[in-house]
């Protein structure tokens, strides 16, 4: 049976919060932070690795000072939106400490886990374990294939890496090699040790900062597609400069973690002729960013957000054709 | 005594009613009464705040294993690595004493936020490499359950250091050292510099070193908040107060070589509460001085510097307050997105800020024109006289610029050799970037670094064998 967490764990009483309660409806409360940290302080019977339980004779006193320190030094911050616990007295003391948003089925499953994790130590440990497993899976996918590199050379090792991730590779003068639906691919390319890789399509692959090691060894790479890669971020973009002499085409469309700060490092790729930076949700002003990138890379064709989309027309200006940039 | 109890009893304790509440209770006050009753019940339940006499929640605990003076990025970093070391949860009690929780004068948040590997000393390069690794994996290090991931807004645009004829040889040596440690730096001639950055005027520049990776700038406030959040979740105690006194005891001890010395050990710290005369004595085993620019003053409280001149005791800690100005200006024709953090041979520096052609920059004043560090007022004439001319000379587009705002911050200037002091006090120049790795490195190294922190009278011999001078960018 999952060890339940006491009611008092979840609520935190604080004169400070009560004082501000009348002011705003969506004030973030520190109570969830408090409750969670207090739970972490208490030794849980199911967590075997916490060998020493809370040995303070007045366990209450220790937590009280801790909580008090945190309250006074840590005024409520907007980290989450939380429904106020003292909501007109309807919920009373045992109100929910977190808003459960009724979204799609998948989200419902996730927030149920969240709900349970707030209340049971076992579920919290399980959730942490699942998160850690997910992170280590990505790490495992991005491990370097040193034995293949030593035996067959960097081109083959890089190609194998991409194919294993689910991407596609094209050697110079050959056709695209793709894994089939089940992820299997033929190992014919192992004999192409001296043939450089010209194009890599890593769209949707879980390639991250470490995984780029294998890609950067492909010195004659001309075309790199990193569309919709969930782990490609600004740090990864700063690593691309070794490919500057050969890379002509780069696509970053749909990468959720790429922002305009990473795009500034594409300046090193002086041979770049085609750059696709459309659909980047982390970029704060897509239109302006596109203009700045175009200025930064004058000989490159930049596909991106429409630069007029953020502009508002004045009342006296006529509506223009916003399909593309006006010719100079 | 009796009168005091009565007064308290009649006061706003949970068991007494204040003189302001009515007896008999009207309907209008119902919510107030309900909340009062709830408060009473919660305070009685286990886990609640209950002190029958008076509220002491703002006071620090009466004893603590480690007291860290100063809650900036350095102090919080020490707290973080200390807590990472403990195996059973709650084994080390760490207290961070910070007198200003808005961090209005702290160097951390007023800094420009740059990080680079281009130093002349290999240890500094290693520290920076570790720091950048920490920042890249910050969400693994500072993950707090259920909180959103941190985004420190890192701009990987790199540092561009320019050298005149005099400094070119030094720069080449430095780059060799940096490359040996693993930094990715490339040297450029004026020709190459003009090709890469056409907005630069390369007159007077003999050599330039450009960091390609792991260099740039970030938001130190985000880092501070992230560290604070994580460190609170690990169980570090915070206190808003100021350290006013160290109580120490002396013992006559014999060193390994048989010499008799007077060993002074701090065993109590007096923490004065903000805006009050009240103080709390905190018993402690270790005190860590992470007060940044004010470390010299804190060290004096411990008696470092109070003694006959020329002796170990009489030598003050070589850290003092220095004021530096940072200006934010707008220049619509200025350099674009690719602008790195440029440092001119004259000491002027600037970097891009945001997407709107805004730039941040400043200049280190010479020894003669050091401003008075008594306040944080900005001297705008300094910009006109000392910052703008070299800027306009280096980047012609900056001839037409408009200053939007400016602020001043303190450097904890190490007057000895401008490097980090192993007592974790602070450094001139690089700012926040080494503060993450300094505590980690000094703790994990098996050398006497650990002992340095435990001893009350710091051995200045250790300080002097520290990094040799020369971490400033070559001029």
JSON list of N, CA and C in Angstrom, two decimals, chain B residues 285-333:
[
{"chain": "B", "resi": 285, "resn": "UNK", "atom": "N", "xyz": [30.18, 25.58, 13.81]},
{"chain": "B", "resi": 285, "resn": "UNK", "atom": "CA", "xyz": [31.49, 24.94, 13.72]},
{"chain": "B", "resi": 285, "resn": "UNK", "atom": "C", "xyz": [32.33, 25.59, 12.63]},
{"chain": "B", "resi": 286, "resn": "UNK", "atom": "N", "xyz": [31.69, 25.97, 11.55]},
{"chain": "B", "resi": 286, "resn": "UNK", "atom": "CA", "xyz": [32.41, 26.53, 10.41]},
{"chain": "B", "resi": 286, "resn": "UNK", "atom": "C", "xyz": [31.71, 27.80, 9.97]},
{"chain": "B", "resi": 287, "resn": "UNK", "atom": "N", "xyz": [32.51, 28.81, 9.67]},
{"chain": "B", "resi": 287, "resn": "UNK", "atom": "CA", "xyz": [31.95, 30.04, 9.11]},
{"chain": "B", "resi": 287, "resn": "UNK", "atom": "C", "xyz": [32.56, 30.24, 7.74]},
{"chain": "B", "resi": 288, "resn": "UNK", "atom": "N", "xyz": [31.72, 30.50, 6.76]},
{"chain": "B", "resi": 288, "resn": "UNK", "atom": "CA", "xyz": [32.22, 30.73, 5.41]},
{"chain": "B", "resi": 288, "resn": "UNK", "atom": "C", "xyz": [31.92, 32.17, 5.04]},
{"chain": "B", "resi": 289, "resn": "UNK", "atom": "N", "xyz": [32.96, 32.87, 4.67]},
{"chain": "B", "resi": 289, "resn": "UNK", "atom": "CA", "xyz": [32.82, 34.28, 4.35]},
{"chain": "B", "resi": 289, "resn": "UNK", "atom": "C", "xyz": [32.58, 34.42, 2.85]},
{"chain": "B", "resi": 290, "resn": "UNK", "atom": "N", "xyz": [31.33, 34.61, 2.48]},
{"chain": "B", "resi": 290, "resn": "UNK", "atom": "CA", "xyz": [31.00, 34.75, 1.06]},
{"chain": "B", "resi": 290, "resn": "UNK", "atom": "C", "xyz": [30.30, 36.08, 0.84]},
{"chain": "B", "resi": 291, "resn": "UNK", "atom": "N", "xyz": [30.82, 37.09, 1.52]},
{"chain": "B", "resi": 291, "resn": "UNK", "atom": "CA", "xyz": [30.11, 38.37, 1.50]},
{"chain": "B", "resi": 291, "resn": "UNK", "atom": "C", "xyz": [30.49, 39.25, 0.33]},
{"chain": "B", "resi": 292, "resn": "UNK", "atom": "N", "xyz": [31.22, 38.73, -0.62]},
{"chain": "B", "resi": 292, "resn": "UNK", "atom": "CA", "xyz": [31.51, 39.49, -1.82]},
{"chain": "B", "resi": 292, "resn": "UNK", "atom": "C", "xyz": [32.31, 40.74, -1.52]},
{"chain": "B", "resi": 293, "resn": "UNK", "atom": "N", "xyz": [31.77, 41.86, -1.91]},
{"chain": "B", "resi": 293, "resn": "UNK", "atom": "CA", "xyz": [32.50, 43.11, -1.80]},
{"chain": "B", "resi": 293, "resn": "UNK", "atom": "C", "xyz": [32.75, 43.50, -0.34]},
{"chain": "B", "resi": 294, "resn": "UNK", "atom": "N", "xyz": [31.95, 42.98, 0.55]},
{"chain": "B", "resi": 294, "resn": "UNK", "atom": "CA", "xyz": [32.07, 43.35, 1.96]},
{"chain": "B", "resi": 294, "resn": "UNK", "atom": "C", "xyz": [32.84, 42.32, 2.76]},
{"chain": "B", "resi": 295, "resn": "UNK", "atom": "N", "xyz": [33.52, 41.42, 2.08]},
{"chain": "B", "resi": 295, "resn": "UNK", "atom": "CA", "xyz": [34.24, 40.36, 2.80]},
{"chain": "B", "resi": 295, "resn": "UNK", "atom": "C", "xyz": [35.32, 40.91, 3.68]},
{"chain": "B", "resi": 296, "resn": "UNK", "atom": "N", "xyz": [35.95, 41.99, 3.24]},
{"chain": "B", "resi": 296, "resn": "UNK", "atom": "CA", "xyz": [36.99, 42.56, 4.07]},
{"chain": "B", "resi": 296, "resn": "UNK", "atom": "C", "xyz": [36.44, 42.98, 5.42]},
{"chain": "B", "resi": 297, "resn": "UNK", "atom": "N", "xyz": [35.25, 43.59, 5.39]},
{"chain": "B", "resi": 297, "resn": "UNK", "atom": "CA", "xyz": [34.65, 44.05, 6.66]},
{"chain": "B", "resi": 297, "resn": "UNK", "atom": "C", "xyz": [34.29, 42.86, 7.54]},
{"chain": "B", "resi": 298, "resn": "UNK", "atom": "N", "xyz": [33.76, 41.81, 6.91]},
{"chain": "B", "resi": 298, "resn": "UNK", "atom": "CA", "xyz": [33.39, 40.64, 7.71]},
{"chain": "B", "resi": 298, "resn": "UNK", "atom": "C", "xyz": [34.64, 40.00, 8.30]},
{"chain": "B", "resi": 299, "resn": "UNK", "atom": "N", "xyz": [35.70, 39.99, 7.51]},
{"chain": "B", "resi": 299, "resn": "UNK", "atom": "CA", "xyz": [36.94, 39.38, 8.00]},
{"chain": "B", "resi": 299, "resn": "UNK", "atom": "C", "xyz": [37.49, 40.18, 9.17]},
{"chain": "B", "resi": 300, "resn": "UNK", "atom": "N", "xyz": [37.30, 41.48, 9.12]},
{"chain": "B", "resi": 300, "resn": "UNK", "atom": "CA", "xyz": [37.78, 42.30, 10.25]},
{"chain": "B", "resi": 300, "resn": "UNK", "atom": "C", "xyz": [37.04, 41.97, 11.52]},
{"chain": "B", "resi": 301, "resn": "UNK", "atom": "N", "xyz": [35.77, 41.62, 11.39]},
{"chain": "B", "resi": 301, "resn": "UNK", "atom": "CA", "xyz": [35.00, 41.22, 12.58]},
{"chain": "B", "resi": 301, "resn": "UNK", "atom": "C", "xyz": [35.64, 40.00, 13.22]},
{"chain": "B", "resi": 302, "resn": "UNK", "atom": "N", "xyz": [36.24, 39.15, 12.37]},
{"chain": "B", "resi": 302, "resn": "UNK", "atom": "CA", "xyz": [36.85, 37.94, 12.90]},
{"chain": "B", "resi": 302, "resn": "UNK", "atom": "C", "xyz": [38.24, 38.20, 13.42]},
{"chain": "B", "resi": 303, "resn": "UNK", "atom": "N", "xyz": [38.69, 39.43, 13.29]},
{"chain": "B", "resi": 303, "resn": "UNK", "atom": "CA", "xyz": [40.01, 39.77, 13.81]},
{"chain": "B", "resi": 303, "resn": "UNK", "atom": "C", "xyz": [41.13, 39.65, 12.80]},
{"chain": "B", "resi": 304, "resn": "UNK", "atom": "N", "xyz": [40.76, 39.42, 11.53]},
{"chain": "B", "resi": 304, "resn": "UNK", "atom": "CA", "xyz": [41.81, 39.36, 10.51]},
{"chain": "B", "resi": 304, "resn": "UNK", "atom": "C", "xyz": [42.13, 40.79, 10.15]},
{"chain": "B", "resi": 305, "resn": "UNK", "atom": "N", "xyz": [43.34, 41.21, 10.40]},
{"chain": "B", "resi": 305, "resn": "UNK", "atom": "CA", "xyz": [43.68, 42.59, 10.10]},
{"chain": "B", "resi": 305, "resn": "UNK", "atom": "C", "xyz": [43.84, 43.41, 11.35]},
{"chain": "B", "resi": 306, "resn": "UNK", "atom": "N", "xyz": [43.44, 42.85, 12.49]},
{"chain": "B", "resi": 306, "resn": "UNK", "atom": "CA", "xyz": [43.61, 43.60, 13.73]},
{"chain": "B", "resi": 306, "resn": "UNK", "atom": "C", "xyz": [44.77, 43.00, 14.49]},
{"chain": "B", "resi": 307, "resn": "UNK", "atom": "N", "xyz": [45.86, 43.61, 14.37]},
{"chain": "B", "resi": 307, "resn": "UNK", "atom": "CA", "xyz": [47.03, 43.08, 15.05]},
{"chain": "B", "resi": 307, "resn": "UNK", "atom": "C", "xyz": [48.21, 43.96, 14.68]},
{"chain": "B", "resi": 308, "resn": "UNK", "atom": "N", "xyz": [49.32, 43.67, 15.25]},
{"chain": "B", "resi": 308, "resn": "UNK", "atom": "CA", "xyz": [50.48, 44.50, 14.91]},
{"chain": "B", "resi": 308, "resn": "UNK", "atom": "C", "xyz": [50.79, 44.36, 13.42]},
{"chain": "B", "resi": 309, "resn": "UNK", "atom": "N", "xyz": [51.07, 45.49, 12.76]},
{"chain": "B", "resi": 309, "resn": "UNK", "atom": "CA", "xyz": [51.30, 45.41, 11.30]},
{"chain": "B", "resi": 309, "resn": "UNK", "atom": "C", "xyz": [52.54, 44.58, 11.00]},
{"chain": "B", "resi": 310, "resn": "UNK", "atom": "N", "xyz": [52.48, 43.84, 9.93]},
{"chain": "B", "resi": 310, "resn": "UNK", "atom": "CA", "xyz": [53.62, 43.02, 9.57]},
{"chain": "B", "resi": 310, "resn": "UNK", "atom": "C", "xyz": [53.47, 41.57, 10.01]},
{"chain": "B", "resi": 311, "resn": "UNK", "atom": "N", "xyz": [52.59, 41.33, 11.00]},
{"chain": "B", "resi": 311, "resn": "UNK", "atom": "CA", "xyz": [52.37, 39.93, 11.39]},
{"chain": "B", "resi": 311, "resn": "UNK", "atom": "C", "xyz": [51.23, 39.35, 10.59]},
{"chain": "B", "resi": 312, "resn": "UNK", "atom": "N", "xyz": [51.00, 38.08, 10.76]},
{"chain": "B", "resi": 312, "resn": "UNK", "atom": "CA", "xyz": [49.90, 37.41, 10.07]},
{"chain": "B", "resi": 312, "resn": "UNK", "atom": "C", "xyz": [48.57, 38.01, 10.48]},
{"chain": "B", "resi": 313, "resn": "UNK", "atom": "N", "xyz": [48.46, 38.25, 11.80]},
{"chain": "B", "resi": 313, "resn": "UNK", "atom": "CA", "xyz": [47.19, 38.79, 12.28]},
{"chain": "B", "resi": 313, "resn": "UNK", "atom": "C", "xyz": [46.96, 40.19, 11.80]},
{"chain": "B", "resi": 314, "resn": "UNK", "atom": "N", "xyz": [48.04, 40.91, 11.61]},
{"chain": "B", "resi": 314, "resn": "UNK", "atom": "CA", "xyz": [47.87, 42.31, 11.25]},
{"chain": "B", "resi": 314, "resn": "UNK", "atom": "C", "xyz": [47.59, 42.52, 9.77]},
{"chain": "B", "resi": 315, "resn": "UNK", "atom": "N", "xyz": [47.71, 41.46, 8.97]},
{"chain": "B", "resi": 315, "resn": "UNK", "atom": "CA", "xyz": [47.49, 41.61, 7.53]},
{"chain": "B", "resi": 315, "resn": "UNK", "atom": "C", "xyz": [46.01, 41.50, 7.23]},
{"chain": "B", "resi": 316, "resn": "UNK", "atom": "N", "xyz": [45.52, 42.57, 6.61]},
{"chain": "B", "resi": 316, "resn": "UNK", "atom": "CA", "xyz": [44.09, 42.56, 6.29]},
{"chain": "B", "resi": 316, "resn": "UNK", "atom": "C", "xyz": [43.82, 41.67, 5.09]},
{"chain": "B", "resi": 317, "resn": "UNK", "atom": "N", "xyz": [42.60, 41.27, 4.98]},
{"chain": "B", "resi": 317, "resn": "UNK", "atom": "CA", "xyz": [42.19, 40.50, 3.81]},
{"chain": "B", "resi": 317, "resn": "UNK", "atom": "C", "xyz": [42.22, 41.45, 2.60]},
{"chain": "B", "resi": 318, "resn": "UNK", "atom": "N", "xyz": [42.88, 41.06, 1.54]},
{"chain": "B", "resi": 318, "resn": "UNK", "atom": "CA", "xyz": [43.09, 42.00, 0.45]},
{"chain": "B", "resi": 318, "resn": "UNK", "atom": "C", "xyz": [41.88, 42.15, -0.48]},
{"chain": "B", "resi": 319, "resn": "UNK", "atom": "N", "xyz": [40.73, 42.36, 0.10]},
{"chain": "B", "resi": 319, "resn": "UNK", "atom": "CA", "xyz": [39.53, 42.52, -0.73]},
{"chain": "B", "resi": 319, "resn": "UNK", "atom": "C", "xyz": [38.89, 43.84, -0.38]},
{"chain": "B", "resi": 320, "resn": "UNK", "atom": "N", "xyz": [38.57, 44.62, -1.38]},
{"chain": "B", "resi": 320, "resn": "UNK", "atom": "CA", "xyz": [37.88, 45.87, -1.08]},
{"chain": "B", "resi": 320, "resn": "UNK", "atom": "C", "xyz": [36.83, 46.18, -2.13]},
{"chain": "B", "resi": 321, "resn": "UNK", "atom": "N", "xyz": [35.96, 47.10, -1.76]},
{"chain": "B", "resi": 321, "resn": "UNK", "atom": "CA", "xyz": [34.87, 47.52, -2.63]},
{"chain": "B", "resi": 321, "resn": "UNK", "atom": "C", "xyz": [35.42, 48.38, -3.75]},
{"chain": "B", "resi": 322, "resn": "UNK", "atom": "N", "xyz": [35.01, 48.06, -4.97]},
{"chain": "B", "resi": 322, "resn": "UNK", "atom": "CA", "xyz": [35.33, 48.97, -6.07]},
{"chain": "B", "resi": 322, "resn": "UNK", "atom": "C", "xyz": [34.04, 49.17, -6.84]},
{"chain": "B", "resi": 323, "resn": "UNK", "atom": "N", "xyz": [33.80, 50.38, -7.25]},
{"chain": "B", "resi": 323, "resn": "UNK", "atom": "CA", "xyz": [32.54, 50.67, -7.95]},
{"chain": "B", "resi": 323, "resn": "UNK", "atom": "C", "xyz": [32.79, 50.66, -9.45]},
{"chain": "B", "resi": 324, "resn": "UNK", "atom": "N", "xyz": [31.87, 50.05, -10.18]},
{"chain": "B", "resi": 324, "resn": "UNK", "atom": "CA", "xyz": [32.00, 50.01, -11.63]},
{"chain": "B", "resi": 324, "resn": "UNK", "atom": "C", "xyz": [30.67, 50.43, -12.24]},
{"chain": "B", "resi": 325, "resn": "UNK", "atom": "N", "xyz": [30.73, 51.14, -13.36]},
{"chain": "B", "resi": 325, "resn": "UNK", "atom": "CA", "xyz": [29.50, 51.57, -14.02]},
{"chain": "B", "resi": 325, "resn": "UNK", "atom": "C", "xyz": [29.21, 50.70, -15.22]},
{"chain": "B", "resi": 326, "resn": "UNK", "atom": "N", "xyz": [27.93, 50.48, -15.47]},
{"chain": "B", "resi": 326, "resn": "UNK", "atom": "CA", "xyz": [27.51, 49.78, -16.69]},
{"chain": "B", "resi": 326, "resn": "UNK", "atom": "C", "xyz": [26.48, 50.66, -17.35]},
{"chain": "B", "resi": 327, "resn": "UNK", "atom": "N", "xyz": [26.65, 50.87, -18.66]},
{"chain": "B", "resi": 327, "resn": "UNK", "atom": "CA", "xyz": [25.73, 51.74, -19.40]},
{"chain": "B", "resi": 327, "resn": "UNK", "atom": "C", "xyz": [25.00, 50.91, -20.45]},
{"chain": "B", "resi": 328, "resn": "UNK", "atom": "N", "xyz": [23.73, 51.26, -20.66]},
{"chain": "B", "resi": 328, "resn": "UNK", "atom": "CA", "xyz": [22.94, 50.59, -21.70]},
{"chain": "B", "resi": 328, "resn": "UNK", "atom": "C", "xyz": [22.60, 51.65, -22.73]},
{"chain": "B", "resi": 329, "resn": "UNK", "atom": "N", "xyz": [22.99, 51.41, -23.97]},
{"chain": "B", "resi": 329, "resn": "UNK", "atom": "CA", "xyz": [22.68, 52.41, -24.99]},
{"chain": "B", "resi": 329, "resn": "UNK", "atom": "C", "xyz": [22.05, 51.75, -26.20]},
{"chain": "B", "resi": 330, "resn": "UNK", "atom": "N", "xyz": [21.46, 52.62, -27.02]},
{"chain": "B", "resi": 330, "resn": "UNK", "atom": "CA", "xyz": [20.77, 52.16, -28.23]},
{"chain": "B", "resi": 330, "resn": "UNK", "atom": "C", "xyz": [21.48, 52.77, -29.43]},
{"chain": "B", "resi": 331, "resn": "UNK", "atom": "N", "xyz": [21.73, 51.94, -30.41]},
{"chain": "B", "resi": 331, "resn": "UNK", "atom": "CA", "xyz": [22.38, 52.45, -31.63]},
{"chain": "B", "resi": 331, "resn": "UNK", "atom": "C", "xyz": [21.79, 51.72, -32.80]},
{"chain": "B", "resi": 332, "resn": "UNK", "atom": "N", "xyz": [20.89, 52.35, -33.56]},
{"chain": "B", "resi": 332, "resn": "UNK", "atom": "CA", "xyz": [20.17, 51.61, -34.61]},
{"chain": "B", "resi": 332, "resn": "UNK", "atom": "C", "xyz": [21.07, 51.10, -35.72]},
{"chain": "B", "resi": 333, "resn": "UNK", "atom": "N", "xyz": [22.23, 51.76, -35.96]},
{"chain": "B", "resi": 333, "resn": "UNK", "atom": "CA", "xyz": [23.10, 51.27, -37.03]},
{"chain": "B", "resi": 333, "resn": "UNK", "atom": "C", "xyz": [24.19, 50.37, -36.50]}
]
